[in-house]
CSV table of C-alpha atoms and ligand atoms in Angstrom, one decimal:
chain,number,residue,atom,x,y,z
P,172,UNK,CA,24.1,22.3,4.1
P,173,UNK,CA,20.6,20.9,4.7
P,174,UNK,CA,19.5,17.5,3.7
P,175,UNK,CA,17.4,18.9,0.8
P,176,UNK,CA,20.5,20.3,-0.8
P,177,UNK,CA,22.4,17.1,-0.3
P,178,UNK,CA,19.8,15.0,-2.1
P,179,UNK,CA,19.8,17.0,-5.3
P,180,UNK,CA,23.3,15.7,-6.5
P,181,UNK,CA,22.2,12.2,-5.7
P,182,UNK,CA,19.4,12.3,-8.3
P,183,UNK,CA,21.3,10.7,-11.2
P,184,UNK,CA,22.3,7.7,-9.0
P,185,UNK,CA,18.7,7.4,-7.7
P,186,UNK,CA,17.4,7.4,-11.2
P,187,UNK,CA,19.9,4.7,-12.2
P,188,UNK,CA,19.0,2.6,-9.2
P,189,UNK,CA,15.3,3.0,-9.7
P,190,UNK,CA,15.5,2.0,-13.4
P,191,UNK,CA,17.6,-1.0,-12.5
P,192,UNK,CA,14.8,-2.2,-10.1
P,193,UNK,CA,12.3,-1.3,-12.7
P,194,UNK,CA,13.9,-3.5,-15.3
P,195,UNK,CA,14.1,-6.4,-12.8
P,196,UNK,CA,10.6,-6.6,-11.2
P,197,UNK,CA,10.0,-9.4,-8.7
P,198,UNK,CA,6.5,-10.5,-7.5
P,199,UNK,CA,5.4,-11.0,-3.9
P,200,UNK,CA,7.9,-13.1,-1.8
P,201,UNK,CA,10.1,-13.5,-4.8
P,202,UNK,CA,12.1,-10.3,-4.2
P,203,UNK,CA,15.5,-12.1,-4.0
P,204,UNK,CA,17.5,-9.9,-6.3
P,205,UNK,CA,15.9,-6.7,-4.9
P,206,UNK,CA,16.5,-7.8,-1.3
P,207,UNK,CA,20.1,-8.7,-2.1
P,208,UNK,CA,20.8,-5.2,-3.4
P,209,UNK,CA,19.1,-3.7,-0.4
P,210,UNK,CA,21.1,-5.8,2.1
P,211,UNK,CA,24.4,-5.1,0.2
P,212,UNK,CA,23.7,-1.4,0.2
P,213,UNK,CA,22.8,-1.2,3.9
P,214,UNK,CA,25.8,-3.4,4.8
P,215,UNK,CA,28.0,-1.1,2.8
P,216,UNK,CA,26.8,1.8,4.9
P,217,UNK,CA,27.7,-0.1,8.0
P,218,UNK,CA,24.1,-0.7,9.2
P,219,UNK,CA,23.2,-3.8,11.2
P,220,UNK,CA,21.3,-5.9,8.6
P,221,UNK,CA,19.0,-8.8,9.0
P,222,UNK,CA,17.8,-10.7,5.9
P,223,UNK,CA,15.0,-13.3,5.5
P,224,UNK,CA,12.7,-11.4,7.8
P,225,UNK,CA,9.2,-12.4,6.6
P,226,UNK,CA,10.7,-14.6,3.8
P,227,UNK,CA,12.4,-11.9,1.6
P,228,UNK,CA,12.2,-8.9,3.8
P,229,UNK,CA,15.2,-6.9,5.0
P,230,UNK,CA,15.7,-4.9,8.2
P,231,UNK,CA,18.5,-2.5,8.7
P,232,UNK,CA,19.3,-0.6,11.9
P,233,UNK,CA,21.2,2.7,11.8
P,234,UNK,CA,22.4,3.2,15.4
P,235,UNK,CA,23.0,6.8,16.3
P,236,UNK,CA,26.0,8.0,18.4
P,237,UNK,CA,23.7,8.6,21.5
P,238,UNK,CA,20.7,6.9,22.9
P,239,UNK,CA,17.2,8.0,22.0
P,240,UNK,CA,13.9,7.0,20.3
P,241,UNK,CA,13.6,4.5,17.5
P,242,UNK,CA,12.0,5.6,14.2
P,243,UNK,CA,10.7,3.0,11.8
P,244,UNK,CA,11.0,3.8,8.1
P,245,UNK,CA,9.1,1.3,5.8
P,246,UNK,CA,9.5,0.7,2.1
P,247,UNK,CA,7.9,-2.0,0.0
P,248,UNK,CA,9.8,-3.9,-2.8
P,249,UNK,CA,7.4,-6.0,-4.8
P,250,UNK,CA,6.1,-5.7,-8.4
P,251,UNK,CA,2.8,-6.8,-10.0
P,252,UNK,CA,1.8,-9.5,-12.5
P,253,UNK,CA,1.2,-6.9,-15.3
P,254,UNK,CA,2.7,-6.8,-18.7
P,255,UNK,CA,4.4,-3.4,-19.1
P,256,UNK,CA,3.3,-1.3,-22.0
P,257,UNK,CA,5.4,1.8,-21.6
P,258,UNK,CA,7.9,2.8,-24.3
P,259,UNK,CA,10.5,3.8,-21.7
P,260,UNK,CA,14.0,2.5,-22.4
P,261,UNK,CA,14.1,1.0,-18.9
P,262,UNK,CA,11.0,-1.1,-19.4
P,263,UNK,CA,10.6,-4.4,-17.6
P,264,UNK,CA,12.9,-7.2,-18.8
P,265,UNK,CA,10.5,-9.8,-17.5
P,266,UNK,CA,7.4,-10.4,-19.6
P,267,UNK,CA,4.2,-10.3,-17.4
P,268,UNK,CA,5.9,-8.6,-14.4
P,269,UNK,CA,6.1,-4.9,-13.8
P,270,UNK,CA,6.7,-2.3,-11.2
P,271,UNK,CA,3.3,-0.6,-11.9
P,272,UNK,CA,2.9,0.8,-8.4
P,273,UNK,CA,6.1,2.7,-7.8
P,274,UNK,CA,7.7,0.3,-5.3
P,275,UNK,CA,10.9,0.4,-7.3
P,276,UNK,CA,10.9,4.1,-6.3
P,277,UNK,CA,10.1,3.4,-2.7
P,278,UNK,CA,13.0,1.0,-2.3
P,279,UNK,CA,15.3,3.6,-4.0
P,280,UNK,CA,14.1,6.4,-1.8
P,281,UNK,CA,14.5,4.5,1.5
P,282,UNK,CA,18.1,3.4,0.5
P,283,UNK,CA,18.9,7.0,-0.2
P,284,UNK,CA,17.4,8.2,3.1
P,285,UNK,CA,19.6,5.6,4.8
P,286,UNK,CA,22.7,7.1,3.1
P,287,UNK,CA,21.7,10.7,4.0
P,288,UNK,CA,21.1,9.8,7.7
P,289,UNK,CA,24.2,7.6,7.9
P,290,UNK,CA,26.3,10.7,7.0
P,291,UNK,CA,24.8,12.2,10.2
P,292,UNK,CA,25.3,9.3,12.4
P,293,UNK,CA,27.4,11.2,14.9
P,294,UNK,CA,24.6,13.7,15.5
P,295,UNK,CA,21.8,11.1,15.8
P,296,UNK,CA,20.2,10.5,19.2
P,297,UNK,CA,18.4,7.2,18.9
P,298,UNK,CA,18.2,4.9,15.8
P,299,UNK,CA,16.4,4.4,12.6
P,300,UNK,CA,15.0,1.0,11.8
P,301,UNK,CA,14.6,0.6,8.0
P,302,UNK,CA,12.1,-2.1,7.0
P,303,UNK,CA,12.1,-3.2,3.4
P,304,UNK,CA,8.9,-5.2,3.0
P,305,UNK,CA,8.0,-7.9,0.5
P,306,UNK,CA,4.6,-8.8,-0.8
P,307,UNK,CA,2.6,-5.6,-0.2
P,308,UNK,CA,0.5,-6.2,-3.3
P,309,UNK,CA,-1.0,-9.4,-1.8
P,310,UNK,CA,-1.3,-7.9,1.7
P,311,UNK,CA,0.9,-10.5,3.3
P,312,UNK,CA,4.4,-9.0,3.6
P,313,UNK,CA,3.9,-6.8,6.7
P,314,UNK,CA,2.3,-9.6,8.6
P,315,UNK,CA,5.1,-12.0,7.7
P,316,UNK,CA,7.8,-9.5,8.8
P,317,UNK,CA,6.0,-8.7,12.1
P,318,UNK,CA,5.6,-12.4,12.8
P,319,UNK,CA,9.4,-12.7,12.3
P,320,UNK,CA,10.0,-9.9,14.9
P,321,UNK,CA,10.3,-6.8,12.7
P,322,UNK,CA,8.7,-4.7,15.4
P,323,UNK,CA,10.7,-6.1,18.3
P,324,UNK,CA,14.2,-5.4,19.6
P,325,UNK,CA,14.0,-2.5,19.4
P,326,UNK,CA,10.3,-1.7,19.3
P,327,UNK,CA,9.8,1.6,17.3
P,328,UNK,CA,8.5,4.7,19.0
P,329,UNK,CA,7.3,6.2,15.7
P,330,UNK,CA,6.8,5.0,12.2
P,331,UNK,CA,6.7,6.6,8.8
P,332,UNK,CA,6.5,5.6,5.2
P,333,UNK,CA,5.4,7.1,1.8
P,334,UNK,CA,3.7,6.1,-1.4
P,335,UNK,CA,4.6,7.8,-4.7
P,336,UNK,CA,1.3,8.9,-6.0
P,337,UNK,CA,0.1,9.6,-9.5
P,338,UNK,CA,-3.1,11.1,-8.3
P,339,UNK,CA,-0.9,14.1,-7.3
P,340,UNK,CA,1.3,16.2,-9.5
P,341,UNK,CA,5.1,15.9,-8.9
P,342,UNK,CA,6.2,18.7,-6.6
P,343,UNK,CA,3.3,18.1,-4.2
P,344,UNK,CA,3.0,16.1,-1.0
P,345,UNK,CA,-0.2,14.8,0.6
P,346,UNK,CA,-0.3,14.4,4.4
P,347,UNK,CA,-3.6,13.6,5.9
P,348,UNK,CA,-4.1,13.1,9.6
P,349,UNK,CA,-6.6,10.4,10.7
P,350,UNK,CA,-7.8,7.7,8.3
P,351,UNK,CA,-6.3,8.0,4.8
P,352,UNK,CA,-6.3,4.5,3.4
P,353,UNK,CA,-9.0,2.0,4.1
P,354,UNK,CA,-9.3,-1.3,5.8
P,355,UNK,CA,-9.9,-4.1,3.3
P,356,UNK,CA,-11.7,-7.4,3.6
P,357,UNK,CA,-12.5,-10.2,1.1
P,358,UNK,CA,-15.9,-11.8,1.1
P,359,UNK,CA,-17.1,-15.0,-0.6
P,360,UNK,CA,-20.8,-15.8,-0.9
P,361,UNK,CA,-21.7,-19.3,-2.1
P,362,UNK,CA,-25.4,-19.6,-3.2
P,363,UNK,CA,-26.6,-23.1,-3.5
P,364,UNK,CA,-29.9,-24.1,-5.2
P,365,UNK,CA,-30.6,-27.2,-7.3
P,366,UNK,CA,-29.7,-27.3,-10.9
P,367,UNK,CA,-31.5,-28.7,-13.9
P,368,UNK,CA,-32.7,-28.1,-17.4
P,369,UNK,CA,-32.7,-24.5,-18.6
P,370,UNK,CA,-36.1,-25.1,-20.2
P,371,UNK,CA,-37.6,-26.4,-16.9
P,372,UNK,CA,-36.8,-23.8,-14.3
P,373,UNK,CA,-39.8,-24.8,-12.2
P,374,UNK,CA,-38.0,-28.0,-11.4
P,375,UNK,CA,-34.9,-26.2,-10.1
P,376,UNK,CA,-34.0,-23.7,-7.5
P,377,UNK,CA,-32.0,-21.2,-9.7
P,378,UNK,CA,-28.9,-19.8,-7.8
P,379,UNK,CA,-28.1,-17.5,-10.7
P,380,UNK,CA,-31.3,-15.5,-10.2
P,381,UNK,CA,-30.8,-15.5,-6.5
P,382,UNK,CA,-27.2,-14.3,-6.9
P,383,UNK,CA,-28.3,-11.5,-9.2
P,384,UNK,CA,-30.8,-10.3,-6.5
P,385,UNK,CA,-28.0,-10.5,-3.9
P,386,UNK,CA,-25.7,-8.4,-6.0
P,387,UNK,CA,-28.4,-5.7,-6.3
P,388,UNK,CA,-29.4,-5.8,-2.7
P,389,UNK,CA,-25.8,-5.5,-1.5
P,390,UNK,CA,-25.7,-2.0,-3.1
P,391,UNK,CA,-28.1,-0.8,-0.4
P,392,UNK,CA,-25.5,-1.3,2.3
P,393,UNK,CA,-23.6,1.8,1.2
P,394,UNK,CA,-26.6,3.8,0.1
P,395,UNK,CA,-29.0,3.0,2.9
P,396,UNK,CA,-27.1,1.6,5.9
P,397,UNK,CA,-24.0,3.7,5.9
P,398,UNK,CA,-23.9,7.2,7.4
P,399,UNK,CA,-23.6,9.5,4.3
P,400,UNK,CA,-20.6,11.2,6.1
P,401,UNK,CA,-18.7,7.9,6.5
P,402,UNK,CA,-16.8,6.1,3.8
P,403,UNK,CA,-17.6,2.5,2.7
P,404,UNK,CA,-17.3,0.4,-0.5
P,405,UNK,CA,-18.9,-2.9,-1.2
P,406,UNK,CA,-17.8,-4.3,-4.6
P,407,UNK,CA,-18.7,-7.7,-6.1
P,408,UNK,CA,-15.7,-8.4,-8.3
P,409,UNK,CA,-16.4,-12.0,-9.5
P,410,UNK,CA,-19.5,-14.1,-10.2
P,411,UNK,CA,-18.9,-17.7,-11.1
P,412,UNK,CA,-21.5,-20.2,-11.9
P,413,UNK,CA,-22.8,-22.3,-14.8
P,414,UNK,CA,-21.1,-23.1,-18.1
P,415,UNK,CA,-23.9,-24.1,-20.6
P,416,UNK,CA,-26.6,-21.9,-22.1
P,417,UNK,CA,-29.3,-24.4,-21.3
P,418,UNK,CA,-28.3,-25.6,-17.9
P,419,UNK,CA,-29.2,-24.1,-14.5
P,420,UNK,CA,-26.2,-24.8,-12.3
P,421,UNK,CA,-26.5,-25.9,-8.7
P,422,UNK,CA,-24.1,-23.3,-7.3
P,423,UNK,CA,-23.0,-19.7,-7.9
P,424,UNK,CA,-20.1,-18.1,-6.1
P,425,UNK,CA,-19.7,-14.3,-5.6
P,426,UNK,CA,-16.4,-12.8,-4.5
P,427,UNK,CA,-15.9,-9.2,-3.5
P,428,UNK,CA,-14.2,-6.6,-1.3
P,429,UNK,CA,-15.3,-4.4,1.6
P,430,UNK,CA,-13.4,-1.1,2.2
P,431,UNK,CA,-14.0,1.0,5.3
P,432,UNK,CA,-12.2,3.6,7.4
P,433,UNK,CA,-13.7,3.0,10.8
P,434,UNK,CA,-14.1,-0.3,12.8
P,435,UNK,CA,-17.8,0.5,13.7
P,436,UNK,CA,-18.6,1.0,10.0
P,437,UNK,CA,-16.7,-2.2,9.1
P,438,UNK,CA,-18.6,-4.2,11.7
P,439,UNK,CA,-21.9,-2.9,10.3
P,440,UNK,CA,-21.0,-3.7,6.7
P,441,UNK,CA,-19.9,-7.2,7.7
P,442,UNK,CA,-23.2,-7.8,9.5
P,443,UNK,CA,-25.3,-6.5,6.6
P,444,UNK,CA,-23.4,-8.5,4.0
P,445,UNK,CA,-24.3,-11.6,6.0
P,446,UNK,CA,-28.0,-10.6,6.6
P,447,UNK,CA,-28.6,-9.6,2.9
P,448,UNK,CA,-26.9,-12.5,1.3
P,449,UNK,CA,-28.5,-15.1,3.6
P,450,UNK,CA,-31.9,-13.4,3.7
P,451,UNK,CA,-32.2,-12.8,0.0
P,452,UNK,CA,-30.9,-16.2,-0.8
P,453,UNK,CA,-33.4,-17.8,1.6
P,454,UNK,CA,-36.3,-15.8,0.1
P,455,UNK,CA,-35.3,-17.2,-3.3
P,456,UNK,CA,-35.2,-20.7,-1.9
P,457,UNK,CA,-31.4,-21.1,-1.9
P,458,UNK,CA,-29.0,-21.8,0.9
P,459,UNK,CA,-26.2,-19.3,1.3
P,460,UNK,CA,-22.8,-19.5,2.9
P,461,UNK,CA,-21.0,-16.2,3.5
P,462,UNK,CA,-17.5,-15.8,4.7
P,463,UNK,CA,-15.6,-12.5,5.3
P,464,UNK,CA,-11.9,-12.4,5.9
P,465,UNK,CA,-10.2,-9.2,7.0
P,466,UNK,CA,-7.0,-8.4,5.0
P,467,UNK,CA,-5.7,-5.2,6.3
P,468,UNK,CA,-6.6,-2.5,8.8
P,469,UNK,CA,-7.1,1.1,7.9
P,470,UNK,CA,-4.1,3.5,7.7
P,471,UNK,CA,-5.0,5.8,10.5
P,472,UNK,CA,-2.4,8.6,10.7
P,473,UNK,CA,-1.4,9.8,14.1
P,474,UNK,CA,-2.2,13.6,14.5
P,475,UNK,CA,1.2,14.6,16.0
P,476,UNK,CA,3.3,12.5,13.6
P,477,UNK,CA,1.2,13.8,10.7
P,478,UNK,CA,1.7,17.4,11.9
P,479,UNK,CA,5.5,16.9,12.0
P,480,UNK,CA,5.4,15.4,8.5
P,481,UNK,CA,3.3,18.3,7.3
P,482,UNK,CA,5.8,20.8,8.7
P,483,UNK,CA,8.7,19.0,7.0
P,484,UNK,CA,6.7,18.9,3.7
P,485,UNK,CA,6.2,22.7,3.8
P,486,UNK,CA,10.0,23.1,4.0
P,487,UNK,CA,10.7,20.5,1.2
P,488,UNK,CA,8.0,21.5,-1.4
P,489,UNK,CA,6.6,24.8,0.0
P,490,UNK,CA,3.3,25.2,2.0
P,491,UNK,CA,1.3,25.9,-1.2
P,492,UNK,CA,2.2,22.4,-2.5
P,493,UNK,CA,1.1,20.5,0.6
P,494,UNK,CA,-2.3,18.8,0.6
P,495,UNK,CA,-3.9,17.7,3.8
P,496,UNK,CA,-7.0,16.0,2.4
P,497,UNK,CA,-5.6,13.2,0.3
P,498,UNK,CA,-7.5,10.0,1.1
P,499,UNK,CA,-8.2,6.8,-0.8
P,500,UNK,CA,-10.2,3.6,-0.4
P,501,UNK,CA,-7.2,1.7,-1.5
P,502,UNK,CA,-5.5,-0.3,1.2
P,503,UNK,CA,-1.9,-0.8,2.4
P,504,UNK,CA,-0.6,-3.3,4.9
P,505,UNK,CA,1.8,-0.6,6.2
P,506,UNK,CA,-1.2,-0.1,8.6
P,507,UNK,CA,0.2,-3.1,10.5
P,508,UNK,CA,3.5,-1.3,11.3
P,509,UNK,CA,1.5,1.7,12.5
P,510,UNK,CA,-1.3,-0.1,14.3
P,511,UNK,CA,-0.3,0.7,17.9
P,512,UNK,CA,2.8,2.7,17.0
P,513,UNK,CA,2.2,6.4,16.2
P,514,UNK,CA,2.8,6.8,12.5
P,515,UNK,CA,2.2,8.6,9.3
P,516,UNK,CA,2.0,7.3,5.8
P,517,UNK,CA,2.0,10.1,3.3
P,518,UNK,CA,1.8,10.6,-0.5
P,519,UNK,CA,4.5,12.1,-2.7
P,520,UNK,CA,3.1,13.4,-6.0
P,521,UNK,CA,4.7,11.6,-8.9
P,522,UNK,CA,2.5,12.5,-11.9
P,523,UNK,CA,3.6,14.7,-14.8
P,524,UNK,CA,0.8,14.9,-17.4
P,525,UNK,CA,2.8,17.1,-19.8
P,526,UNK,CA,5.3,14.3,-20.1
P,527,UNK,CA,2.7,11.5,-20.2
P,528,UNK,CA,3.7,10.3,-16.8
P,529,UNK,CA,0.2,10.2,-15.3
P,530,UNK,CA,-1.2,6.7,-15.9
P,531,UNK,CA,-2.9,5.3,-12.8
P,532,UNK,CA,-1.3,2.9,-10.4
P,533,UNK,CA,-1.5,-0.8,-11.5
P,534,UNK,CA,-1.9,0.3,-15.2
P,535,UNK,CA,0.4,-1.2,-17.9
P,536,UNK,CA,1.5,2.3,-18.8
P,537,UNK,CA,2.3,3.4,-15.3
P,538,UNK,CA,5.4,5.5,-14.8
P,539,UNK,CA,6.6,8.3,-12.6
P,540,UNK,CA,8.3,11.7,-12.8
P,541,UNK,CA,11.6,10.8,-11.2
P,542,UNK,CA,11.9,14.2,-9.5
P,543,UNK,CA,9.6,12.5,-7.0
P,544,UNK,CA,12.5,10.3,-5.9
P,545,UNK,CA,14.4,13.4,-4.7
P,546,UNK,CA,11.4,14.8,-2.9
P,547,UNK,CA,10.7,11.4,-1.3
P,548,UNK,CA,14.3,10.9,0.0
P,549,UNK,CA,14.4,14.5,1.3
P,550,UNK,CA,11.1,13.9,3.1
P,551,UNK,CA,12.1,10.6,4.9
P,552,UNK,CA,15.5,11.9,5.9
P,553,UNK,CA,14.2,15.3,7.1
P,554,UNK,CA,11.4,13.7,9.1
P,555,UNK,CA,13.9,11.3,10.7
P,556,UNK,CA,16.3,14.2,11.4
P,557,UNK,CA,13.5,16.2,13.1
P,558,UNK,CA,13.0,13.3,15.5
P,559,UNK,CA,16.5,12.2,16.1
P,560,UNK,CA,18.8,15.2,15.6
P,561,UNK,CA,18.7,18.4,17.7
A,845,NI,NI1,1.7,0.4,-3.9
């Protein structure tokens, strides 16, 4: 019996487990209950388990009967500070916290893959390193786990992971070779003039007018400086300055994000944000301080690993249901687990519009078609088997 046939009967247990995680969401680095269940489940299977890796992260090693390569399988565990507005009977029991990105499903899927592969331990040549990551939503969990040695002893030879994806209908899988999720950076631009009375602007240097010009001018980076065939986003997400209707404030702060696929484009955008903010600010008589902090690298799927995942997806959901052009300017710190380890991060369709299960990720009404749990577990286990079992 193939793995795909073995997952099907596990669906009720997967649904139950996912709904339990869903009812008990935990925010970044607070995944104590979730990590406890993960560790207990992996221990129960007989895996070698390490807890407290990157604060609340868990690593489990499934050692095969014979030696061979190490495959890393990564799942994330954290929820979001969103108040759930679904009418599901498994809705979040914690006001203001919600699994609105599907990480409850990711954790469930990886635990099920561990069980499926553990049943085949005698045939496995090599090992699987399961990495249950905290704090993906704040982009800090992967870094914390790697700092605690998650990529050492043994160092993985390959790396895979998945995201349940409501941009795709359930029953489809998206596998895209090359860049598929973007690098993310956070920028802060502080514009300083000199404040004063709103009725006497000539006695001030108005940082609000300068900041407005900077916001407009930044739009030219994507439209005029970026190769039209490359991907880039520059978004100003926050403007803070002033409080009273008749006062010109001394300072305005802009915060935003930069998203890119390629390092050359990223470097160009960083340079232009500095030049535009500082140049426009100076032209308006203000001084400008710009800082840009890189948050994550792009997810750049390795061609050979992606090809293998694609072949498996064709077996699991049928060739007509495999998409090879699914990309997003969203970001994922799974990129750190795949940075210099050949890897593939793929998308498992989880939307079902007919049943109202198609709200976007991070939306208060987000929910998934739970058939995606079955497909996800089959995908992870089948890809692992293709690397580790003859
Ligand atoms: Ni997510």
